[in-house]
mmCIF file of C-alpha atoms in Angstrom:
data_model
loop_
_atom_site.group_PDB
_atom_site.id
_atom_site.type_symbol
_atom_site.label_atom_id
_atom_site.label_comp_id
_atom_site.label_asym_id
_atom_site.label_seq_id
_atom_site.Cartn_x
_atom_site.Cartn_y
_atom_site.Cartn_z
ATOM 1 C CA MET A 457 0.046 -0.153 0.057
ATOM 2 C CA CYS A 458 1.668 3.761 -0.630
ATOM 3 C CA ALA A 459 1.841 5.757 1.886
ATOM 4 C CA LYS A 460 -0.294 9.004 1.428
ATOM 5 C CA LYS A 461 1.941 12.010 0.713
ATOM 6 C CA ASP A 462 1.908 15.163 2.707
ATOM 7 C CA ASN A 463 1.762 17.789 0.192
ATOM 8 C CA ILE A 464 -1.591 16.121 -1.514
ATOM 9 C CA ASP A 465 -4.949 17.434 -0.618
ATOM 10 C CA ASN A 466 -7.228 14.653 -0.585
ATOM 11 C CA SER A 467 -10.605 16.616 0.531
ATOM 12 C CA LEU A 468 -11.929 16.286 -2.884
ATOM 13 C CA TYR A 469 -11.358 12.963 -3.360
ATOM 14 C CA ASP A 470 -12.784 12.096 -0.004
ATOM 15 C CA GLY A 471 -15.822 14.357 -0.816
ATOM 16 C CA LEU A 472 -16.530 11.626 -3.597
ATOM 17 C CA LEU A 473 -16.735 8.745 -1.216
ATOM 18 C CA GLU A 474 -19.056 10.620 0.606
ATOM 19 C CA GLY A 475 -20.610 11.863 -1.874
ATOM 20 C CA ASN A 476 -21.642 7.904 -3.079
ATOM 21 C CA LYS A 477 -22.691 7.518 0.472
ATOM 22 C CA GLN A 478 -25.429 10.062 0.288
ATOM 23 C CA PHE A 479 -26.367 9.051 -3.219
ATOM 24 C CA VAL A 480 -26.877 5.537 -1.645
ATOM 25 C CA LYS A 481 -29.036 6.687 0.849
ATOM 26 C CA ASP A 482 -31.191 9.186 -1.270
ATOM 27 C CA THR A 483 -31.732 6.797 -3.825
ATOM 28 C CA LEU A 484 -32.947 4.054 -1.482
ATOM 29 C CA ALA A 485 -35.253 6.407 0.263
ATOM 30 C CA LEU A 486 -36.882 6.611 -2.879
ATOM 31 C CA ASP A 487 -36.797 3.029 -3.841
ATOM 32 C CA ALA A 488 -35.652 0.495 -1.914
ATOM 33 C CA GLU A 489 -35.088 -2.209 -4.114
ATOM 34 C CA TYR A 490 -33.460 0.233 -6.890
ATOM 35 C CA PHE A 491 -29.629 -1.382 -6.485
ATOM 36 C CA VAL A 492 -31.154 -5.060 -6.528
ATOM 37 C CA ASN A 493 -33.012 -4.349 -9.721
ATOM 38 C CA LEU A 494 -30.118 -2.677 -11.363
ATOM 39 C CA ALA A 495 -27.769 -5.410 -10.514
ATOM 40 C CA LYS A 496 -30.228 -7.820 -12.285
ATOM 41 C CA GLY A 497 -28.924 -6.799 -15.753
ATOM 42 C CA GLN A 498 -29.161 -3.896 -18.373
ATOM 43 C CA LYS A 499 -31.088 -3.924 -21.834
ATOM 44 C CA PRO A 500 -30.351 -0.084 -22.597
ATOM 45 C CA PRO A 501 -32.179 0.500 -26.253
ATOM 46 C CA VAL A 502 -29.533 3.457 -26.804
ATOM 47 C CA LEU A 503 -25.542 3.504 -27.611
ATOM 48 C CA TRP A 504 -24.465 7.015 -27.008
ATOM 49 C CA ILE A 505 -21.032 7.906 -28.749
ATOM 50 C CA GLY A 506 -20.107 11.133 -27.232
ATOM 51 C CA CYS A 507 -17.109 13.642 -26.451
ATOM 52 C CA ALA A 508 -15.262 12.689 -23.211
ATOM 53 C CA ASP A 509 -16.062 16.559 -22.076
ATOM 54 C CA SER A 510 -17.479 16.333 -18.235
ATOM 55 C CA ARG A 511 -19.818 19.210 -19.334
ATOM 56 C CA VAL A 512 -21.752 16.442 -21.259
ATOM 57 C CA PRO A 513 -23.095 13.477 -19.079
ATOM 58 C CA ALA A 514 -25.611 11.219 -21.460
ATOM 59 C CA ASN A 515 -28.260 10.495 -19.025
ATOM 60 C CA GLN A 516 -28.596 13.914 -17.399
ATOM 61 C CA ILE A 517 -29.023 15.833 -20.570
ATOM 62 C CA THR A 518 -31.953 13.334 -21.915
ATOM 63 C CA ASN A 519 -33.430 13.020 -18.319
ATOM 64 C CA THR A 520 -32.634 9.177 -18.708
ATOM 65 C CA LYS A 521 -31.753 6.567 -15.523
ATOM 66 C CA PRO A 522 -28.813 4.748 -15.434
ATOM 67 C CA GLY A 523 -29.546 1.353 -17.265
ATOM 68 C CA GLU A 524 -31.221 3.357 -20.260
ATOM 69 C CA ILE A 525 -28.325 4.469 -22.039
ATOM 70 C CA PHE A 526 -24.975 2.264 -23.126
ATOM 71 C CA VAL A 527 -22.012 4.954 -23.189
ATOM 72 C CA HIS A 528 -18.831 5.250 -25.269
ATOM 73 C CA ARG A 529 -16.841 8.678 -24.933
ATOM 74 C CA ASN A 530 -13.783 9.741 -26.512
ATOM 75 C CA ILE A 531 -11.983 13.340 -27.889
ATOM 76 C CA ALA A 532 -14.587 14.722 -30.025
ATOM 77 C CA ASN A 533 -16.749 11.846 -30.348
ATOM 78 C CA MET A 534 -14.898 10.085 -33.114
ATOM 79 C CA VAL A 535 -15.580 6.975 -34.884
ATOM 80 C CA ILE A 536 -12.339 5.667 -36.212
ATOM 81 C CA HIS A 537 -12.193 2.380 -37.723
ATOM 82 C CA THR A 538 -8.802 1.575 -36.348
ATOM 83 C CA ASP A 539 -10.472 2.232 -32.514
ATOM 84 C CA MET A 540 -10.655 -1.111 -30.993
ATOM 85 C CA ASN A 541 -12.417 0.194 -28.008
ATOM 86 C CA MET A 542 -15.297 2.010 -29.742
ATOM 87 C CA LEU A 543 -15.576 -0.881 -32.056
ATOM 88 C CA SER A 544 -15.700 -3.525 -29.291
ATOM 89 C CA VAL A 545 -18.230 -1.145 -27.168
ATOM 90 C CA LEU A 546 -20.082 -0.904 -30.869
ATOM 91 C CA ASP A 547 -20.144 -4.707 -31.286
ATOM 92 C CA TYR A 548 -21.581 -5.401 -27.799
ATOM 93 C CA ALA A 549 -23.949 -3.029 -28.148
ATOM 94 C CA VAL A 550 -25.393 -3.924 -31.294
ATOM 95 C CA ASN A 551 -24.956 -7.732 -31.347
ATOM 96 C CA VAL A 552 -25.171 -8.440 -27.712
ATOM 97 C CA LEU A 553 -27.475 -5.582 -26.222
ATOM 98 C CA GLU A 554 -29.106 -5.378 -29.220
ATOM 99 C CA VAL A 555 -29.657 -1.383 -28.979
ATOM 100 C CA LYS A 556 -32.224 -0.008 -31.399
ATOM 101 C CA HIS A 557 -30.659 3.442 -31.708
ATOM 102 C CA VAL A 558 -26.750 4.620 -31.977
ATOM 103 C CA ILE A 559 -26.368 8.293 -31.403
ATOM 104 C CA VAL A 560 -22.949 10.230 -32.458
ATOM 105 C CA THR A 561 -23.282 13.148 -30.056
ATOM 106 C CA GLY A 562 -21.374 16.221 -30.206
ATOM 107 C CA HIS A 563 -21.444 19.785 -28.647
ATOM 108 C CA TYR A 564 -20.645 23.207 -29.514
ATOM 109 C CA GLY A 565 -17.439 24.753 -28.122
ATOM 110 C CA CYS A 566 -15.552 21.105 -28.453
ATOM 111 C CA GLY A 567 -12.017 21.511 -27.041
ATOM 112 C CA GLY A 568 -10.865 18.721 -29.590
ATOM 113 C CA VAL A 569 -12.356 20.588 -32.462
ATOM 114 C CA ILE A 570 -11.223 23.898 -31.519
ATOM 115 C CA ALA A 571 -7.539 22.572 -31.073
ATOM 116 C CA ALA A 572 -7.758 20.645 -34.701
ATOM 117 C CA MET A 573 -8.590 24.164 -36.390
ATOM 118 C CA SER A 574 -5.500 25.131 -34.998
ATOM 119 C CA ASN A 575 -1.725 25.118 -36.298
ATOM 120 C CA GLN A 576 -0.231 24.199 -32.830
ATOM 121 C CA GLU A 577 1.310 21.058 -32.173
ATOM 122 C CA TYR A 578 -0.022 19.645 -29.037
ATOM 123 C CA GLY A 579 1.634 15.933 -28.482
ATOM 124 C CA LEU A 580 0.226 12.876 -29.057
ATOM 125 C CA ILE A 581 -3.301 13.668 -29.514
ATOM 126 C CA ASP A 582 -2.319 15.273 -32.671
ATOM 127 C CA ASN A 583 -2.764 11.768 -34.088
ATOM 128 C CA TRP A 584 -6.201 11.697 -32.991
ATOM 129 C CA LEU A 585 -6.939 15.575 -33.999
ATOM 130 C CA ARG A 586 -5.475 14.727 -37.662
ATOM 131 C CA HIS A 587 -9.011 12.655 -38.213
ATOM 132 C CA ILE A 588 -10.961 16.065 -37.476
ATOM 133 C CA LYS A 589 -8.669 18.072 -39.699
ATOM 134 C CA ASP A 590 -9.358 15.723 -42.167
ATOM 135 C CA VAL A 591 -13.198 16.383 -41.830
ATOM 136 C CA TYR A 592 -12.181 20.553 -42.130
ATOM 137 C CA ARG A 593 -10.512 19.575 -45.335
ATOM 138 C CA LEU A 594 -13.543 18.254 -46.702
ATOM 139 C CA HIS A 595 -15.650 21.232 -45.863
ATOM 140 C CA ALA A 596 -12.984 23.512 -46.352
ATOM 141 C CA SER A 597 -14.822 25.828 -49.056
ATOM 142 C CA GLU A 598 -17.451 26.374 -46.795
ATOM 143 C CA LEU A 599 -15.381 26.512 -43.607
ATOM 144 C CA ASP A 600 -12.921 28.926 -44.729
ATOM 145 C CA ILE A 601 -15.136 31.539 -45.539
ATOM 146 C CA ILE A 602 -16.664 31.847 -42.310
ATOM 147 C CA GLU A 603 -14.742 34.850 -40.294
ATOM 148 C CA ASP A 604 -15.940 34.474 -36.935
ATOM 149 C CA ASP A 605 -13.861 31.746 -35.324
ATOM 150 C CA ILE A 606 -16.653 30.616 -32.653
ATOM 151 C CA GLU A 607 -19.146 30.242 -35.774
ATOM 152 C CA ARG A 608 -16.428 28.447 -37.770
ATOM 153 C CA SER A 609 -15.716 26.185 -34.980
ATOM 154 C CA ASP A 610 -19.446 25.180 -34.293
ATOM 155 C CA ARG A 611 -19.863 24.437 -37.736
ATOM 156 C CA LEU A 612 -16.905 22.285 -37.756
ATOM 157 C CA VAL A 613 -18.272 20.534 -34.670
ATOM 158 C CA GLU A 614 -21.475 19.950 -36.933
ATOM 159 C CA TYR A 615 -19.629 18.656 -39.657
ATOM 160 C CA ASN A 616 -17.847 16.542 -37.457
ATOM 161 C CA VAL A 617 -20.886 14.702 -36.364
ATOM 162 C CA ILE A 618 -22.513 14.134 -39.610
ATOM 163 C CA GLU A 619 -19.094 12.869 -40.808
ATOM 164 C CA ASN A 620 -18.682 10.421 -37.867
ATOM 165 C CA VAL A 621 -22.538 9.115 -38.365
ATOM 166 C CA HIS A 622 -20.996 8.191 -42.026
ATOM 167 C CA ASN A 623 -18.410 6.596 -40.636
ATOM 168 C CA LEU A 624 -20.230 4.684 -37.929
ATOM 169 C CA CYS A 625 -22.900 3.245 -40.950
ATOM 170 C CA LYS A 626 -20.022 2.230 -42.744
ATOM 171 C CA THR A 627 -18.968 -0.203 -39.993
ATOM 172 C CA SER A 628 -19.032 -3.797 -41.068
ATOM 173 C CA ILE A 629 -20.986 -3.929 -37.173
ATOM 174 C CA VAL A 630 -23.836 -1.756 -38.494
ATOM 175 C CA GLN A 631 -24.054 -3.083 -41.842
ATOM 176 C CA ASN A 632 -24.476 -6.519 -41.097
ATOM 177 C CA ALA A 633 -26.921 -5.852 -38.481
ATOM 178 C CA TRP A 634 -29.153 -3.919 -41.425
ATOM 179 C CA LEU A 635 -28.198 -6.914 -43.414
ATOM 180 C CA LYS A 636 -29.887 -9.357 -40.809
ATOM 181 C CA GLY A 637 -32.783 -7.306 -41.057
ATOM 182 C CA GLN A 638 -32.230 -5.792 -37.500
ATOM 183 C CA SER A 639 -33.643 -2.676 -36.478
ATOM 184 C CA LEU A 640 -31.393 -0.005 -35.845
ATOM 185 C CA GLY A 641 -31.589 3.906 -36.164
ATOM 186 C CA VAL A 642 -28.057 5.450 -36.396
ATOM 187 C CA HIS A 643 -28.298 9.345 -35.732
ATOM 188 C CA GLY A 644 -26.035 12.871 -35.110
ATOM 189 C CA TRP A 645 -26.864 15.037 -32.580
ATOM 190 C CA VAL A 646 -25.006 18.402 -31.520
ATOM 191 C CA TYR A 647 -25.450 19.799 -27.528
ATOM 192 C CA SER A 648 -25.331 23.331 -26.716
ATOM 193 C CA LEU A 649 -23.864 23.960 -23.482
ATOM 194 C CA ASN A 650 -25.027 27.402 -23.695
ATOM 195 C CA THR A 651 -28.868 26.419 -23.690
ATOM 196 C CA GLY A 652 -28.918 22.640 -22.818
ATOM 197 C CA ILE A 653 -30.417 22.044 -26.143
ATOM 198 C CA ILE A 654 -29.906 19.415 -28.510
ATOM 199 C CA THR A 655 -30.014 19.574 -32.260
ATOM 200 C CA ASP A 656 -30.942 16.872 -34.754
ATOM 201 C CA MET A 657 -28.428 17.055 -37.602
ATOM 202 C CA LYS A 658 -30.871 15.230 -39.794
ATOM 203 C CA VAL A 659 -28.602 12.638 -41.160
ATOM 204 C CA SER A 660 -30.365 9.544 -39.542
ATOM 205 C CA ALA A 661 -29.808 6.344 -41.100
ATOM 206 C CA TYR A 662 -31.499 2.862 -40.890
ATOM 207 C CA ASP A 663 -30.355 1.006 -43.814
ATOM 208 C CA ASN A 664 -27.189 1.413 -46.301
ATOM 209 C CA ALA A 665 -29.407 2.583 -49.387
ATOM 210 C CA ASN A 666 -27.682 5.838 -49.494
ATOM 211 C CA MET A 667 -24.561 4.940 -48.677
ATOM 212 C CA ASP A 668 -21.849 5.239 -51.529
ATOM 213 C CA ASN A 669 -21.509 2.045 -53.298
ATOM 214 C CA VAL A 670 -17.894 1.291 -52.616
ATOM 215 C CA PHE A 671 -18.433 1.241 -48.860
ATOM 216 C CA ARG A 672 -21.803 -0.676 -49.308
ATOM 217 C CA PHE A 673 -21.743 -4.583 -48.495
ATOM 218 C CA LYS A 674 -24.417 -6.677 -49.931
#
């Protein structure tokens, strides 16, 4: 066991554990069987692929309860075909949990998107941000003429969600589910930190009919 260092203030850490005790107390006061029922298993109808930003908690902003949303989060809500973590979550959600909807959720003011718009070198994360820079490249003709930095980053946030919905649809996991006749919708949302409102990007897909032929499985 490691000894506690005198120069570290553990009050925040200890507060988290106290907060847990209060959470259990408050929850049991409302429903004495809450944790017993929760422990029986999960069958969430939704997979949420969101940003790791601490201000965008899936359950709170959708007014849902634990057990209703299966969650994967990373920097800037990316769907990258070589990301085995994301693919493993997706495979489990689609093929084992049999979720009905997968939602890519970005948010305005995303630090990852803003960093990708710059020419600054950040380190290891630059390899991740490169994928967002590719999204910018695809839509540069529109983005380059937006003079306001905040407006431009907000638009890139939207395009980043849209492109990652397309990436999600192209995965073998989603396409095979569709080919089997599984009911599965893929969607893109953007959340506003300023208003708390979610905007549907209107790019929902329920099959691969509109996918470019080179990506389509038959």
